[in-house]
mmCIF file of C-alpha atoms in Angstrom:
data_model
loop_
_atom_site.group_PDB
_atom_site.id
_atom_site.type_symbol
_atom_site.label_atom_id
_atom_site.label_comp_id
_atom_site.label_asym_id
_atom_site.label_seq_id
_atom_site.Cartn_x
_atom_site.Cartn_y
_atom_site.Cartn_z
ATOM 1 C CA GLY A 1 -3.225 18.020 -3.734
ATOM 2 C CA GLN A 2 -2.418 14.500 -4.741
ATOM 3 C CA ASN A 3 -3.640 12.798 -7.890
ATOM 4 C CA ILE A 4 -2.419 9.513 -9.275
ATOM 5 C CA ASP A 5 -4.029 7.954 -12.326
ATOM 6 C CA GLN A 6 -3.701 4.478 -13.733
ATOM 7 C CA PRO A 7 -6.007 2.357 -15.889
ATOM 8 C CA THR A 8 -8.606 0.396 -13.979
ATOM 9 C CA GLU A 9 -8.275 -2.880 -15.848
ATOM 10 C CA MET A 10 -6.114 -4.486 -18.516
ATOM 11 C CA THR A 11 -6.081 -7.881 -20.198
ATOM 12 C CA ALA A 12 -3.073 -9.512 -21.828
ATOM 13 C CA THR A 13 -2.107 -12.894 -23.198
ATOM 14 C CA GLU A 14 0.231 -15.360 -21.556
ATOM 15 C CA GLY A 15 3.752 -14.946 -22.913
ATOM 16 C CA ALA A 16 3.134 -11.401 -24.133
ATOM 17 C CA ILE A 17 4.401 -8.024 -22.869
ATOM 18 C CA VAL A 18 2.175 -5.517 -21.105
ATOM 19 C CA GLN A 19 2.814 -1.920 -20.066
ATOM 20 C CA ILE A 20 0.869 -0.375 -17.179
ATOM 21 C CA ASN A 21 0.991 3.414 -17.113
ATOM 22 C CA CYS A 22 0.810 5.758 -14.147
ATOM 23 C CA THR A 23 0.602 9.541 -14.197
ATOM 24 C CA TYR A 24 0.888 11.649 -11.082
ATOM 25 C CA GLN A 25 0.398 15.193 -9.875
ATOM 26 C CA THR A 26 1.547 15.507 -6.275
ATOM 27 C CA SER A 27 2.651 18.333 -3.993
ATOM 28 C CA GLY A 28 5.966 16.612 -3.335
ATOM 29 C CA PHE A 29 7.926 13.854 -4.983
ATOM 30 C CA ASN A 30 10.713 11.659 -3.698
ATOM 31 C CA GLY A 31 10.165 8.442 -5.509
ATOM 32 C CA LEU A 32 7.586 6.220 -7.130
ATOM 33 C CA PHE A 33 6.794 2.658 -6.113
ATOM 34 C CA TRP A 34 5.104 -0.211 -7.855
ATOM 35 C CA TYR A 35 3.419 -2.928 -5.816
ATOM 36 C CA GLN A 36 1.760 -6.160 -6.831
ATOM 37 C CA GLN A 37 -1.330 -7.281 -4.980
ATOM 38 C CA HIS A 38 -3.134 -10.574 -5.490
ATOM 39 C CA ALA A 39 -6.799 -10.533 -4.542
ATOM 40 C CA GLY A 40 -7.289 -10.437 -0.777
ATOM 41 C CA GLU A 41 -3.566 -10.462 -0.077
ATOM 42 C CA ALA A 42 -0.981 -7.942 1.057
ATOM 43 C CA PRO A 43 0.743 -5.672 -1.459
ATOM 44 C CA THR A 44 4.279 -6.801 -2.226
ATOM 45 C CA PHE A 45 7.054 -4.488 -3.362
ATOM 46 C CA LEU A 46 8.090 -4.659 -7.017
ATOM 47 C CA SER A 47 10.158 -1.606 -7.826
ATOM 48 C CA TYR A 48 11.215 1.878 -6.842
ATOM 49 C CA ASN A 49 12.287 4.788 -9.069
ATOM 50 C CA VAL A 50 13.555 8.112 -7.821
ATOM 51 C CA LEU A 51 15.651 9.188 -10.815
ATOM 52 C CA ASP A 52 14.585 9.347 -14.446
ATOM 53 C CA GLY A 53 15.112 6.238 -16.470
ATOM 54 C CA LEU A 54 14.508 2.545 -16.565
ATOM 55 C CA GLU A 55 15.041 0.082 -13.713
ATOM 56 C CA GLU A 56 15.086 -3.555 -14.742
ATOM 57 C CA LYS A 57 14.525 -6.487 -12.432
ATOM 58 C CA GLY A 58 14.048 -9.801 -14.142
ATOM 59 C CA ARG A 59 10.790 -9.896 -16.098
ATOM 60 C CA PHE A 60 9.693 -6.577 -14.574
ATOM 61 C CA SER A 61 10.957 -3.110 -15.496
ATOM 62 C CA SER A 62 9.845 0.293 -14.295
ATOM 63 C CA PHE A 63 10.377 3.651 -15.960
ATOM 64 C CA LEU A 64 10.139 7.173 -14.574
ATOM 65 C CA SER A 65 10.020 10.631 -16.147
ATOM 66 C CA ARG A 66 9.812 13.248 -13.405
ATOM 67 C CA SER A 67 9.360 16.146 -15.845
ATOM 68 C CA LYS A 68 6.292 14.459 -17.310
ATOM 69 C CA GLY A 69 4.931 13.067 -14.032
ATOM 70 C CA TYR A 70 4.835 9.673 -15.662
ATOM 71 C CA SER A 71 5.854 6.116 -14.916
ATOM 72 C CA TYR A 72 5.183 2.719 -16.379
ATOM 73 C CA LEU A 73 5.602 -0.863 -15.270
ATOM 74 C CA LEU A 74 6.575 -3.297 -18.005
ATOM 75 C CA LEU A 75 5.921 -6.988 -17.541
ATOM 76 C CA LYS A 76 7.543 -9.371 -20.015
ATOM 77 C CA GLU A 77 6.864 -13.031 -20.733
ATOM 78 C CA LEU A 78 3.572 -12.861 -18.926
ATOM 79 C CA GLN A 79 2.580 -15.795 -16.774
ATOM 80 C CA MET A 80 -0.829 -16.702 -15.412
ATOM 81 C CA LYS A 81 0.421 -15.934 -11.892
ATOM 82 C CA ASP A 82 0.950 -12.307 -12.946
ATOM 83 C CA SER A 83 -2.819 -11.842 -12.823
ATOM 84 C CA ALA A 84 -3.104 -9.326 -9.983
ATOM 85 C CA SER A 85 -3.609 -5.661 -9.242
ATOM 86 C CA TYR A 86 -0.646 -3.365 -9.750
ATOM 87 C CA LEU A 87 -0.466 -0.322 -7.524
ATOM 88 C CA CYS A 88 1.425 2.857 -8.334
ATOM 89 C CA ALA A 89 2.366 4.973 -5.304
ATOM 90 C CA VAL A 90 4.258 8.227 -4.785
ATOM 91 C CA ARG A 91 6.424 9.087 -1.775
ATOM 92 C CA PRO A 92 6.353 12.779 -0.870
ATOM 93 C CA TRP A 93 9.715 13.112 0.895
ATOM 94 C CA ALA A 94 12.840 11.121 1.584
ATOM 95 C CA GLY A 95 12.543 8.468 4.246
ATOM 96 C CA SER A 96 8.796 8.744 4.470
ATOM 97 C CA TYR A 97 6.406 5.929 3.870
ATOM 98 C CA GLN A 98 3.369 8.172 3.720
ATOM 99 C CA LEU A 99 2.605 6.899 0.283
ATOM 100 C CA THR A 100 -0.185 8.200 -1.905
ATOM 101 C CA PHE A 101 -1.545 5.284 -3.890
ATOM 102 C CA GLY A 102 -3.305 5.153 -7.204
ATOM 103 C CA LYS A 103 -6.454 3.076 -7.384
ATOM 104 C CA GLY A 104 -4.625 0.170 -8.928
ATOM 105 C CA THR A 105 -4.745 -1.607 -12.272
ATOM 106 C CA LYS A 106 -6.275 -5.069 -12.334
ATOM 107 C CA LEU A 107 -4.371 -7.180 -14.845
ATOM 108 C CA SER A 108 -5.903 -10.364 -16.176
ATOM 109 C CA VAL A 109 -3.609 -12.756 -18.025
ATOM 110 C CA ILE A 110 -5.446 -15.092 -20.382
ATOM 111 C CA PRO A 111 -4.152 -18.262 -22.069
ATOM 112 C CA ASP B 1 6.167 -16.777 10.724
ATOM 113 C CA ALA B 2 5.182 -13.510 9.063
ATOM 114 C CA ASP B 3 7.312 -10.439 9.731
ATOM 115 C CA VAL B 4 4.210 -8.264 10.088
ATOM 116 C CA THR B 5 1.271 -9.939 11.785
ATOM 117 C CA GLN B 6 -2.238 -8.588 11.972
ATOM 118 C CA THR B 7 -4.985 -9.889 14.225
ATOM 119 C CA PRO B 8 -7.754 -10.691 13.684
ATOM 120 C CA ARG B 9 -7.692 -11.640 9.996
ATOM 121 C CA ASN B 10 -11.451 -11.365 9.693
ATOM 122 C CA ARG B 11 -13.999 -9.686 11.910
ATOM 123 C CA ILE B 12 -17.701 -8.963 11.752
ATOM 124 C CA THR B 13 -18.973 -6.424 14.248
ATOM 125 C CA LYS B 14 -22.137 -4.472 14.888
ATOM 126 C CA THR B 15 -22.660 -0.767 14.408
ATOM 127 C CA GLY B 16 -21.695 1.180 17.523
ATOM 128 C CA LYS B 17 -19.302 -1.426 18.893
ATOM 129 C CA ARG B 18 -15.698 -0.659 19.772
ATOM 130 C CA ILE B 19 -13.149 -2.768 17.985
ATOM 131 C CA MET B 20 -9.376 -2.957 18.006
ATOM 132 C CA LEU B 21 -7.152 -4.237 15.236
ATOM 133 C CA GLU B 22 -3.660 -5.226 16.241
ATOM 134 C CA CYS B 23 -0.366 -5.241 14.400
ATOM 135 C CA SER B 24 2.962 -6.592 15.541
ATOM 136 C CA GLN B 25 6.254 -6.787 13.688
ATOM 137 C CA THR B 26 9.563 -8.576 14.031
ATOM 138 C CA LYS B 27 11.408 -6.397 11.512
ATOM 139 C CA GLY B 28 12.762 -4.001 14.117
ATOM 140 C CA HIS B 29 11.398 -1.088 12.092
ATOM 141 C CA ASP B 30 10.669 2.265 13.682
ATOM 142 C CA ARG B 31 7.923 3.324 11.292
ATOM 143 C CA MET B 32 4.481 1.787 11.329
ATOM 144 C CA TYR B 33 1.372 2.651 9.306
ATOM 145 C CA TRP B 34 -2.291 1.811 9.063
ATOM 146 C CA TYR B 35 -4.024 1.868 5.670
ATOM 147 C CA ARG B 36 -7.504 0.952 4.586
ATOM 148 C CA GLN B 37 -8.395 -0.371 1.168
ATOM 149 C CA ASP B 38 -11.776 -0.050 -0.477
ATOM 150 C CA PRO B 39 -12.767 -1.329 -3.921
ATOM 151 C CA GLY B 40 -12.210 1.393 -6.477
ATOM 152 C CA LEU B 41 -10.484 3.721 -4.009
ATOM 153 C CA GLY B 42 -7.093 2.177 -3.498
ATOM 154 C CA LEU B 43 -5.078 2.275 -0.273
ATOM 155 C CA ARG B 44 -5.530 5.300 1.961
ATOM 156 C CA LEU B 45 -3.441 6.234 4.985
ATOM 157 C CA ILE B 46 -5.236 6.386 8.343
ATOM 158 C CA TYR B 47 -2.440 6.954 10.874
ATOM 159 C CA TYR B 48 1.313 6.584 11.041
ATOM 160 C CA SER B 49 3.957 6.496 13.729
ATOM 161 C CA PHE B 50 7.682 7.111 13.453
ATOM 162 C CA ASP B 51 8.450 5.896 16.968
ATOM 163 C CA VAL B 52 6.687 5.111 20.232
ATOM 164 C CA LYS B 53 6.233 8.786 21.118
ATOM 165 C CA ASP B 54 5.240 9.963 17.652
ATOM 166 C CA ILE B 55 1.701 9.539 16.275
ATOM 167 C CA ASN B 56 0.423 11.343 13.198
ATOM 168 C CA LYS B 57 -2.897 11.558 11.407
ATOM 169 C CA GLY B 58 -3.113 10.449 7.836
ATOM 170 C CA GLU B 59 -5.546 11.239 5.088
ATOM 171 C CA ILE B 60 -8.634 9.656 6.701
ATOM 172 C CA SER B 61 -8.182 9.573 10.478
ATOM 173 C CA ASP B 62 -11.712 10.592 11.511
ATOM 174 C CA GLY B 63 -13.445 7.809 13.437
ATOM 175 C CA TYR B 64 -10.173 6.045 14.220
ATOM 176 C CA SER B 65 -7.555 6.165 16.950
ATOM 177 C CA VAL B 66 -4.224 4.397 17.378
ATOM 178 C CA SER B 67 -1.837 3.329 20.078
ATOM 179 C CA ARG B 68 1.865 2.554 19.723
ATOM 180 C CA GLN B 69 2.389 0.340 22.724
ATOM 181 C CA ALA B 70 5.961 -0.565 21.845
ATOM 182 C CA GLN B 71 8.269 -0.335 18.870
ATOM 183 C CA ALA B 72 6.860 -3.620 17.619
ATOM 184 C CA LYS B 73 3.152 -3.004 18.251
ATOM 185 C CA PHE B 74 0.724 -0.573 16.665
ATOM 186 C CA SER B 75 -3.009 -0.978 17.175
ATOM 187 C CA LEU B 76 -5.929 0.700 15.438
ATOM 188 C CA SER B 77 -9.236 1.304 17.212
ATOM 189 C CA LEU B 78 -12.676 2.102 15.947
ATOM 190 C CA GLU B 79 -14.392 3.682 18.931
ATOM 191 C CA SER B 80 -17.893 3.307 17.537
ATOM 192 C CA ALA B 81 -17.922 1.290 14.335
ATOM 193 C CA ILE B 82 -20.136 2.329 11.438
ATOM 194 C CA PRO B 83 -20.955 0.446 8.224
ATOM 195 C CA ASN B 84 -18.826 2.669 5.973
ATOM 196 C CA GLN B 85 -15.784 1.509 7.918
ATOM 197 C CA THR B 86 -16.236 -1.872 6.306
ATOM 198 C CA ALA B 87 -12.956 -2.365 4.453
ATOM 199 C CA LEU B 88 -9.695 -4.279 4.236
ATOM 200 C CA TYR B 89 -7.177 -2.838 6.702
ATOM 201 C CA PHE B 90 -3.426 -3.151 6.282
ATOM 202 C CA CYS B 91 -0.614 -2.459 8.674
ATOM 203 C CA ALA B 92 2.796 -1.666 7.187
ATOM 204 C CA THR B 93 6.282 -1.115 8.563
ATOM 205 C CA ALA B 94 9.394 0.546 7.205
ATOM 206 C CA ALA B 95 12.887 1.282 8.433
ATOM 207 C CA GLY B 96 13.862 4.918 8.773
ATOM 208 C CA GLY B 97 16.225 6.886 6.603
ATOM 209 C CA GLY B 98 16.553 6.177 2.923
ATOM 210 C CA ASN B 99 15.424 2.584 3.028
ATOM 211 C CA THR B 100 12.972 2.131 0.219
ATOM 212 C CA GLU B 101 11.004 -0.966 1.008
ATOM 213 C CA ALA B 102 8.020 -1.331 3.305
ATOM 214 C CA PHE B 103 6.399 -4.532 4.441
ATOM 215 C CA PHE B 104 2.663 -5.068 4.676
ATOM 216 C CA GLY B 105 0.771 -7.385 6.962
ATOM 217 C CA GLN B 106 -1.733 -9.843 5.517
ATOM 218 C CA GLY B 107 -4.654 -7.559 6.193
ATOM 219 C CA THR B 108 -7.770 -7.573 8.377
ATOM 220 C CA ARG B 109 -11.112 -7.802 6.635
ATOM 221 C CA LEU B 110 -13.577 -5.868 8.772
ATOM 222 C CA THR B 111 -17.322 -5.901 8.204
ATOM 223 C CA VAL B 112 -19.579 -3.589 10.180
ATOM 224 C CA VAL B 113 -23.245 -4.594 10.076
#
């Protein structure tokens, strides 16, 4: 079976740092994706982790621990435009895009 | 112009009607996917295709059918629409092999009344 958990909602202050957690239990694993989705719009790719450790890309970083079935997305220097849903998704095998998505975390950034 | 284009963007249809959602891409990708998104349920895979001759069911294929008319076109049909098919539908494409990134269309908001 496939199970991906992430918090439903989070609120953070402009300029602050926020960490969005994702835990997964899936029958196969070949990578974890984070997507950003503004309301009513298409998901856009943020990051991909297949090996343990931290991947940094500007204000966004993503961490993976395969042994713990755990990932987090770290957003630094929050901006109002970061208000969006953040989707965690697991890829079951290499080259596939049959992703299993979590339900998403709605992040609200307040002044 | 968008790399992945979905038509229509919005549609209201009546229960029992047949409706087709279309997706076309200019990315040259082999792999195409249809997802639906419902509030509180996240994105769920309906069908996927790895090339013109390859069609596969996803997690929630019942009530849907697809056609891969060409490498660049992948359409989703609801043969007899029902209200619980009201959702936001996304088409996505990806290159084969180890390429990590997929591209989503802008979505089709479908309401079945």
